[in-house]
Tab-separated table of C-alpha atoms and ligand atoms in Angstrom:
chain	number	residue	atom	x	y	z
A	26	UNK	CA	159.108	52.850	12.906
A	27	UNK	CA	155.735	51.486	14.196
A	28	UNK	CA	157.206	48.326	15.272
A	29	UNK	CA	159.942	49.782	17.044
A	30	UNK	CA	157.145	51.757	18.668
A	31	UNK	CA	155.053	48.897	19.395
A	32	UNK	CA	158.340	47.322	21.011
A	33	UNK	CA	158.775	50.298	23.294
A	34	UNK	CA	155.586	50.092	24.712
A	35	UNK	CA	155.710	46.348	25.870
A	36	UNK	CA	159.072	46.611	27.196
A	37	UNK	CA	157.724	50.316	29.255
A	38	UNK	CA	156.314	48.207	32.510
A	39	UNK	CA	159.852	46.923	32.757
A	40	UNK	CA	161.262	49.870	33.018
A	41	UNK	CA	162.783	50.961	36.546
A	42	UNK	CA	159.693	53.804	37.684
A	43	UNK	CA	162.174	56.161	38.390
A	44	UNK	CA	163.319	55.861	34.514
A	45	UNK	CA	159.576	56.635	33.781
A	46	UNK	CA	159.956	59.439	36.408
A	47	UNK	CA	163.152	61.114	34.363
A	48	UNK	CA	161.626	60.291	31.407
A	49	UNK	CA	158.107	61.805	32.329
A	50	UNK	CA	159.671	64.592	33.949
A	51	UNK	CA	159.463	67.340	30.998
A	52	UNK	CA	156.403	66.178	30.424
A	53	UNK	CA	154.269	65.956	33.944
A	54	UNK	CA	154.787	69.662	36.213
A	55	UNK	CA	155.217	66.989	39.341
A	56	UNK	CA	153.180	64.851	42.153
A	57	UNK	CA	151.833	68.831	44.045
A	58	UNK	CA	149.368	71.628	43.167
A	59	UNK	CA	152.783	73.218	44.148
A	60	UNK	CA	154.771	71.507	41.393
A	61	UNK	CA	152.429	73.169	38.930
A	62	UNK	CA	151.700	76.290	40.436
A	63	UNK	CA	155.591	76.752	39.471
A	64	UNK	CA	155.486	75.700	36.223
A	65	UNK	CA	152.658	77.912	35.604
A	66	UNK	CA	155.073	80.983	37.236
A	67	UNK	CA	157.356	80.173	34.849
A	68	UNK	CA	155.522	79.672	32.038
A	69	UNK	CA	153.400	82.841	32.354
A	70	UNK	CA	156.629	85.132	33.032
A	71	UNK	CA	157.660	83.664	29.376
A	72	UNK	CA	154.439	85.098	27.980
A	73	UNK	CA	152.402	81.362	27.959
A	74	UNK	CA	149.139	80.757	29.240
A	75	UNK	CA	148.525	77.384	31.122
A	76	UNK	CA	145.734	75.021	31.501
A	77	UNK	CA	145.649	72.884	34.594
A	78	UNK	CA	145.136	69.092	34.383
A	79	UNK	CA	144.883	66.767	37.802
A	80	UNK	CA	145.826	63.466	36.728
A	81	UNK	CA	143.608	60.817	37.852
A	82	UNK	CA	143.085	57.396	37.042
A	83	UNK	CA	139.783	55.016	36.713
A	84	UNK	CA	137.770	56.512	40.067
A	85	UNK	CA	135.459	53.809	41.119
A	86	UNK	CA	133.218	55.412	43.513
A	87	UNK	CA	130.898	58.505	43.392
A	88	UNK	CA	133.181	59.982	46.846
A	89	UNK	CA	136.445	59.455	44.406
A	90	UNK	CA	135.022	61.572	41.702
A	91	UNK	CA	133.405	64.242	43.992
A	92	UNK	CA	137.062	64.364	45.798
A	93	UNK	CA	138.377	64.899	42.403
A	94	UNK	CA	135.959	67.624	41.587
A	95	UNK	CA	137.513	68.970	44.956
A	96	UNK	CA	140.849	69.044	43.642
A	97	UNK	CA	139.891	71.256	40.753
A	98	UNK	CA	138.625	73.533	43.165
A	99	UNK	CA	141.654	73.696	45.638
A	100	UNK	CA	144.039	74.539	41.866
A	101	UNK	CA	141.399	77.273	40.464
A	102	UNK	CA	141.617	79.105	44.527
A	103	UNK	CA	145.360	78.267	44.684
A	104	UNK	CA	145.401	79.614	40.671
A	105	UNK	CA	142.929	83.042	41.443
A	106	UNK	CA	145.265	83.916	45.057
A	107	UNK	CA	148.348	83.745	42.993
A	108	UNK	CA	146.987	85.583	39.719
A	109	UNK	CA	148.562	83.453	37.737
A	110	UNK	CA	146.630	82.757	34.329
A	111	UNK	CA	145.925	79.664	33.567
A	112	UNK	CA	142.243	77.382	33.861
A	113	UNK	CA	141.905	74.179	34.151
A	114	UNK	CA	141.198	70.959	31.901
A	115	UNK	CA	139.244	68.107	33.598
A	116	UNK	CA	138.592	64.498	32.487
A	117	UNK	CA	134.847	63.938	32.491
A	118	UNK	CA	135.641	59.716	34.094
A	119	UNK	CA	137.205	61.635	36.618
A	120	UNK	CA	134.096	63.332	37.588
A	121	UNK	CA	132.316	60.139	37.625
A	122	UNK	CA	131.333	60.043	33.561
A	123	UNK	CA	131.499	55.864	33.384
A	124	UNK	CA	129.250	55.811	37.354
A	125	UNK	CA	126.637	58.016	36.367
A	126	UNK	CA	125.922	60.816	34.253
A	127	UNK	CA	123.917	63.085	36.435
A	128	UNK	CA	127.142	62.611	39.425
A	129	UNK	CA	129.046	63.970	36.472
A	130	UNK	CA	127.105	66.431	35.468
A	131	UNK	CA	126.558	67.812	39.246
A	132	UNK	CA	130.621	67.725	39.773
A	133	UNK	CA	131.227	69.358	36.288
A	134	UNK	CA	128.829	72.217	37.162
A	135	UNK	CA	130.186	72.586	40.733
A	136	UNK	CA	133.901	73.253	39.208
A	137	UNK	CA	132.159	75.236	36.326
A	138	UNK	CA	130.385	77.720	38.492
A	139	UNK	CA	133.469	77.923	40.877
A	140	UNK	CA	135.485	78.550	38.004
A	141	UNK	CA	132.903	81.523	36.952
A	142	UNK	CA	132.996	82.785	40.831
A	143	UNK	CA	137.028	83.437	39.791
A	144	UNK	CA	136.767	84.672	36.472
A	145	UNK	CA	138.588	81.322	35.168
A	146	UNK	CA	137.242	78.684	32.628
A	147	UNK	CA	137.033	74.781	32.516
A	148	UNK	CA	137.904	72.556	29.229
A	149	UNK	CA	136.262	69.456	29.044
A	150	UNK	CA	139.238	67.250	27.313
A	151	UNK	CA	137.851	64.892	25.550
A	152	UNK	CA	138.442	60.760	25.701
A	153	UNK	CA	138.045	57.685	23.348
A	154	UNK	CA	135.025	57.880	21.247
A	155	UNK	CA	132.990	55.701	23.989
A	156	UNK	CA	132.461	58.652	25.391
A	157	UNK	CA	132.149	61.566	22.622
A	158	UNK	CA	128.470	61.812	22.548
A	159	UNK	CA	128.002	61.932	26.381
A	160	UNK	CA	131.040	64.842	26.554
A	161	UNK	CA	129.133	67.067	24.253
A	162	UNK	CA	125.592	66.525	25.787
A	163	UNK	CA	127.113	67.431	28.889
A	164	UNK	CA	128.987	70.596	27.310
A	165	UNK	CA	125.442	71.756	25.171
A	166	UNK	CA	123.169	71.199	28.670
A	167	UNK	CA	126.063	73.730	30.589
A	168	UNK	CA	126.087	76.213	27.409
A	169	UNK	CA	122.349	75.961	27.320
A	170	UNK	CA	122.008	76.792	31.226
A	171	UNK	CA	123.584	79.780	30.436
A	172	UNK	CA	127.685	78.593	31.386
A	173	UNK	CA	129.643	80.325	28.884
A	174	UNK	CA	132.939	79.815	30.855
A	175	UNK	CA	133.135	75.767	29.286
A	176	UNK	CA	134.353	74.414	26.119
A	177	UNK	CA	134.695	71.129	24.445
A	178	UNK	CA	137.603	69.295	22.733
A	179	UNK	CA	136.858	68.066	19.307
A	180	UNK	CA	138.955	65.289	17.823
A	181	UNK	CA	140.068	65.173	14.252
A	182	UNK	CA	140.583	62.413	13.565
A	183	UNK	CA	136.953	60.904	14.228
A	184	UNK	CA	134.841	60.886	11.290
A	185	UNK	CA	132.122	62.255	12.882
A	186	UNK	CA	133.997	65.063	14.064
A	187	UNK	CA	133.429	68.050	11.457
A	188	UNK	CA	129.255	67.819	12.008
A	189	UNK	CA	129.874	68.021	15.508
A	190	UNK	CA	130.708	71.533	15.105
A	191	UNK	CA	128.006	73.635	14.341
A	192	UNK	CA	126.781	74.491	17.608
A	193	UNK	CA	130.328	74.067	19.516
A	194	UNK	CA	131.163	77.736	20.260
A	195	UNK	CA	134.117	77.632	22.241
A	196	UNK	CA	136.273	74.481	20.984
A	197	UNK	CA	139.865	73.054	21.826
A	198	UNK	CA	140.904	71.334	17.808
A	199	UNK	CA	143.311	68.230	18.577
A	200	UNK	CA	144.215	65.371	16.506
A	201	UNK	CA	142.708	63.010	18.746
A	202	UNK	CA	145.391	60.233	21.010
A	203	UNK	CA	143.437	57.766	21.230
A	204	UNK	CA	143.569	54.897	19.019
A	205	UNK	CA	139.676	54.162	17.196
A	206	UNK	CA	138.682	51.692	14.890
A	207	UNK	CA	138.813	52.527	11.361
A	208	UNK	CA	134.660	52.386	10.715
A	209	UNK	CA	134.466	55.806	12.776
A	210	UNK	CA	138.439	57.630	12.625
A	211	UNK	CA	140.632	58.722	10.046
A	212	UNK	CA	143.797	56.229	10.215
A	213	UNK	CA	145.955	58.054	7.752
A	214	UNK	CA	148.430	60.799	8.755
A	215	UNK	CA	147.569	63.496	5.895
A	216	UNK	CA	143.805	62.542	6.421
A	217	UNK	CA	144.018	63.332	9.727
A	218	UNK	CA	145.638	66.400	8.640
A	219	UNK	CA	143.059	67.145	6.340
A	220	UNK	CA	140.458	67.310	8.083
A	221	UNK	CA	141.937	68.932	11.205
A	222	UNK	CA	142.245	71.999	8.315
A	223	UNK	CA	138.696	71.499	7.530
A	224	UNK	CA	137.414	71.622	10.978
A	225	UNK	CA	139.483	74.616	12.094
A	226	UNK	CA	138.555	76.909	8.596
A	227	UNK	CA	134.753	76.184	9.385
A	228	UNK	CA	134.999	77.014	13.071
A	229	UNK	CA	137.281	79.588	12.273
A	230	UNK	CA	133.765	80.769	9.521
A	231	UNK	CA	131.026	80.203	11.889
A	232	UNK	CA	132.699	82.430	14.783
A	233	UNK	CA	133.810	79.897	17.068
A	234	UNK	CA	136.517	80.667	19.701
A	235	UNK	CA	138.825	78.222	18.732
A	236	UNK	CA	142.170	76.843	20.754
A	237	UNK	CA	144.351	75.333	18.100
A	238	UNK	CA	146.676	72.195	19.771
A	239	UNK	CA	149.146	70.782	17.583
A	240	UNK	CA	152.851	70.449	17.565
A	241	UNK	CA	152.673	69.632	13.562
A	242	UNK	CA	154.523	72.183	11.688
A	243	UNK	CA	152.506	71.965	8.670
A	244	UNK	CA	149.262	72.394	10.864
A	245	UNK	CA	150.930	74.828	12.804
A	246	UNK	CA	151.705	76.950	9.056
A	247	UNK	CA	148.302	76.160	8.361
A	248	UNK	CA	146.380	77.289	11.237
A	249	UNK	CA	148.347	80.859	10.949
A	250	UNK	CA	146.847	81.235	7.304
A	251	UNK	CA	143.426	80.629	8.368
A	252	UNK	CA	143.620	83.363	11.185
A	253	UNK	CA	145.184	85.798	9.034
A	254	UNK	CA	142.915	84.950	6.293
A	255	UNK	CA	140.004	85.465	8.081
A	256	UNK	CA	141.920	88.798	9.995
A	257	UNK	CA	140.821	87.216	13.091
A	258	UNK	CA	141.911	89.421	15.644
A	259	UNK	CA	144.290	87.199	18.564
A	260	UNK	CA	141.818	86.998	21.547
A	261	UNK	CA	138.896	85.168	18.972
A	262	UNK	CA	141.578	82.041	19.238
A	263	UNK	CA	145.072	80.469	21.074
A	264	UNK	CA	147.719	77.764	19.976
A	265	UNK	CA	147.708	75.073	22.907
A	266	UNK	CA	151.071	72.675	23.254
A	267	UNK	CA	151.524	70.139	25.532
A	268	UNK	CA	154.252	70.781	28.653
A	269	UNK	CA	157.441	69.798	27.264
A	270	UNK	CA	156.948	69.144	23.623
A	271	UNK	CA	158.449	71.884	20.655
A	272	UNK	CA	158.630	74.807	23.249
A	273	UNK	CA	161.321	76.464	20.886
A	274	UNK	CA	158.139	76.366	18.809
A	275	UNK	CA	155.900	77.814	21.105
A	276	UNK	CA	158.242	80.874	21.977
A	277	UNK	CA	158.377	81.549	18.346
A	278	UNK	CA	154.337	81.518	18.233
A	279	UNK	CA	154.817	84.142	21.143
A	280	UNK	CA	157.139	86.121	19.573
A	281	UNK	CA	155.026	86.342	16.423
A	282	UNK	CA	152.136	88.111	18.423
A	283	UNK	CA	149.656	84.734	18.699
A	284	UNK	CA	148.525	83.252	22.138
A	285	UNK	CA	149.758	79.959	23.552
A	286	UNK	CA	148.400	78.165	26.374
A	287	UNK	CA	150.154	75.077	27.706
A	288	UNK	CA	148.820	71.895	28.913
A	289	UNK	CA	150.221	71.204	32.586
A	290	UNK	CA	149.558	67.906	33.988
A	291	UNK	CA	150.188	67.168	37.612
A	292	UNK	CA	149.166	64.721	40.186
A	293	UNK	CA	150.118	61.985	42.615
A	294	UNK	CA	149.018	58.788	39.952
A	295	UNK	CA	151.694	60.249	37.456
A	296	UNK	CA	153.628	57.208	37.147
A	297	UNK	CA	150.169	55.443	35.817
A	298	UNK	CA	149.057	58.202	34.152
A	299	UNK	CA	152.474	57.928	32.167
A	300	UNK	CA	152.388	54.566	31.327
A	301	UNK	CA	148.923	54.605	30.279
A	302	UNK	CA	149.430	57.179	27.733
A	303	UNK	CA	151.858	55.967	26.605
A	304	UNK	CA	150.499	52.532	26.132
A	305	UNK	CA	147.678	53.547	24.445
A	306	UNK	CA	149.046	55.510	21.364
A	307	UNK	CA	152.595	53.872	20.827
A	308	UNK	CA	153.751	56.505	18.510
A	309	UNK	CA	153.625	58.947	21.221
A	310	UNK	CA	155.983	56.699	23.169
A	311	UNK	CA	157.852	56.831	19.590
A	312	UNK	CA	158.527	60.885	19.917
A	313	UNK	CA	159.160	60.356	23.736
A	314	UNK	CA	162.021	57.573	23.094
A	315	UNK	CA	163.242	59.545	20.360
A	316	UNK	CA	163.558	63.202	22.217
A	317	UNK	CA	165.041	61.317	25.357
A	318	UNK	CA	167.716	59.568	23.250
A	319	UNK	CA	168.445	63.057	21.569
A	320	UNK	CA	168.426	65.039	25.019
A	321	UNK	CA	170.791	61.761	26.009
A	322	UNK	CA	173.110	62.308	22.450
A	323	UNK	CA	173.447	65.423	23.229
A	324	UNK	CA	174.377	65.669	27.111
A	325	UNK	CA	176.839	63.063	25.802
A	326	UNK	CA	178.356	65.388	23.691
A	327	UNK	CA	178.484	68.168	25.698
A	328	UNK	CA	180.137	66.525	28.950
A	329	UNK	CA	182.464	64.662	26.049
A	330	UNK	CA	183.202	68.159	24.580
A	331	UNK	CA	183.848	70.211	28.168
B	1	FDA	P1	151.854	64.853	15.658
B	1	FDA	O1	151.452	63.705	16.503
B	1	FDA	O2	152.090	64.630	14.217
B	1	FDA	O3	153.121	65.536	16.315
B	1	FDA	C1	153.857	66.550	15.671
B	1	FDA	C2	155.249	66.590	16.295
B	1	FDA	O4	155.140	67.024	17.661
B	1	FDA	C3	155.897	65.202	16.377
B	1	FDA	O5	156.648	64.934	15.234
B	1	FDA	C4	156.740	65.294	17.620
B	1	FDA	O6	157.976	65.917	17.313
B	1	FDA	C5	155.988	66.246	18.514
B	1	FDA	N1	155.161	65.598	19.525
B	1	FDA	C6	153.818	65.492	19.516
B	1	FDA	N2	153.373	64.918	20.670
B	1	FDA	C7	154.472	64.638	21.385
B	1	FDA	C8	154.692	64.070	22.679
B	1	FDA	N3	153.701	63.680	23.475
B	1	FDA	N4	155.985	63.968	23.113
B	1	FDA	C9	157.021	64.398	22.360
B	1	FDA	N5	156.864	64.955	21.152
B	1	FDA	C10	155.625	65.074	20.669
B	1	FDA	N6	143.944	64.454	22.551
B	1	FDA	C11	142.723	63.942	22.836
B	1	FDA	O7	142.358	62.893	22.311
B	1	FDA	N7	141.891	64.586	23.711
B	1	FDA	C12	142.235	65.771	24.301
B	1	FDA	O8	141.452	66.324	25.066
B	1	FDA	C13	143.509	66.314	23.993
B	1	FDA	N8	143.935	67.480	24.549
B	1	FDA	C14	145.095	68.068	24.111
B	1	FDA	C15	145.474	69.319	24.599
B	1	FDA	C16	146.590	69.957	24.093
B	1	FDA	C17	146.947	71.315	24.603
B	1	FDA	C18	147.370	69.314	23.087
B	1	FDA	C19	148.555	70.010	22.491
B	1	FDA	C20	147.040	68.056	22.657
B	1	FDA	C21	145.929	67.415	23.168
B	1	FDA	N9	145.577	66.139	22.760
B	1	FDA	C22	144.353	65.625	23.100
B	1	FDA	C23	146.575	65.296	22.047
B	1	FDA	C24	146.449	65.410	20.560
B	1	FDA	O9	145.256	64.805	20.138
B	1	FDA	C25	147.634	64.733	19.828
B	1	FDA	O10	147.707	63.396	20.188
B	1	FDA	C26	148.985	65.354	20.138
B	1	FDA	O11	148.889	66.752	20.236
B	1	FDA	C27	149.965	65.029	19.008
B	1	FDA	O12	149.447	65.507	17.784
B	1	FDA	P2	150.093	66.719	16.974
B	1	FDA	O13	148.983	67.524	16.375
B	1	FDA	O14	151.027	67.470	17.817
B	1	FDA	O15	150.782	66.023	15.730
């Protein structure tokens, strides 16, 4: 399966964009604040919280990264005059992370305290492992100023991961997409798995607000013994899902009484935001090759069958 992966992924540049477009489309909200905005509608009448996500690529100059910054502003007003619930994830390259730390830090704060100014929040997603220890410096200097409306993403499949955690108190737990060498991340599936357990029962022990983001069924059964176990009541943590992936799953996790917040990209650079993802962990393009030629099987059937 890895190769056939691997063999999606060179062939994806070939593809027609507007292939990449359909095949994006359940994925990405759209190129407008006002594509999102709707998905956000829509996901909040069906009881799921959202998290905003401008999709950016490399920004090369300190102006790009401020305008970015900007951006983030313009969704958490549009956001607060339409009291809709959702906040907003940001990138910390596309506040200027890789042109200079203090640029970043200034445009991180800025969205940070606008964010406050609305009653909203800001997750710092978190990128390759280049940039780990710079994310949380720059999360621990905002908690430490006194910003309690930030959190970090940890990753579990870094090895370094579960001593990150002691002083993290408001943490998204993800698997981790991008692909590390195997002197500092987990390579195996189950270890992966493992220690995504053992990260979420000790923040789940030292108090952490914790926003749980898998798909993974076993993780997913796993996570929901931890909580009850530890009769934590359902504002102390969420489930997070990406747009467009299980949400069958994630009206179930409603239904059962937990909180669900969904990832919703947007943004004008989609089409290279696409590819790059999908380039850099191929078994991601794996699941999105698969689910398209299921959602293809099955129109197939259906217009065969009517
Ligand atoms: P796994 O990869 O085993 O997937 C379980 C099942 O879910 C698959 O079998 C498949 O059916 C389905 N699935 C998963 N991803 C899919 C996709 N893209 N398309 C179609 N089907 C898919 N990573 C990171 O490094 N930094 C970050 O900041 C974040 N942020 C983040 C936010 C949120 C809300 C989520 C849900 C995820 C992230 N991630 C992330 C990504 C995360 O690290 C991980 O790569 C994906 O969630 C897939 O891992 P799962 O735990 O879902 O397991």
């Amino acid at each position: 399966m890895a190769l056939l992966d691997r063999t999606i992924v060179q062939v994806l540049p070939a593809v027609p964009k507007p292939v990449v477009q359909r095949l994006s489309s359940r994925y990405i909200a759209g190129a407008k604040l006002e594509d999102a905005l709707r998905v956000v509608r829509e996901l909040n009448a069906a009881g799921k919280m959202a998290t905003i996500d401008v999709l950016g690529e490399e920004v090369t100059s300190a102006d790009e990264a401020r305008a970015i910054a900007g951006q983030y502003e313009d969704v958490l007003a549009r956001v607060d005059a339409a009291g809709l619930d959702a906040n907003v994830s940001v990138k910390l390259t596309g506040l200027g992370l890789e042109l200079d730390y203090d640029l970043c830090r200034d445009n991180l704060e800025a969205v940070v305290r606008d964010a406050a100014a609305r009653g909203s929040f800001v997750r710092i997603d978190m990128e390759d492992a280049t940039t780990t220890e710079r994310t949380l410096q720059l999360y621990r200097a905002l908690r430490a100023d006194g910003h309690e409306n930030v959190g970090a993403v940890v990753q579990a499949c870094l090895r370094r991961t579960f001593d990150d955690l002691e002083d993290l108190d408001n943490v998204r737990l993800c698997k981790g997409i991008y692909v590390e060498p195997v002197s500092i991340a987990y390579r195996g599936f189950h270890e992966v798995r493992r220690n995504f357990v053992r990260c979420l029962e000790r923040l789940v022990g030292q108090g952490s607000y914790v926003a749980i983001a898998t798909h993974d069924e076993y993780l997913i059964d796993e996570a929901q013994r931890i909580v009850r176990g530890a009769r934590l009541a359902t504002d102390r943590y969420e489930f997070q899902m990406l747009l467009g992936v299980r949400p069958e799953r994630g009206d179930e996790l409603v239904t059962a009484g937990h909180r669900l917040r969904i990832y919703v990209p947007y943004g004008e650079r989609w089409y290279e935001y696409s590819l790059r993802r999908l380039q850099e962990n191929p078994r991601i393009a794996g699941y999105v090759a698969r689910d398209t030629l299921r959602g293809l099987t099955s129109l197939g059937r259906r217009s065969a069958t009517s």
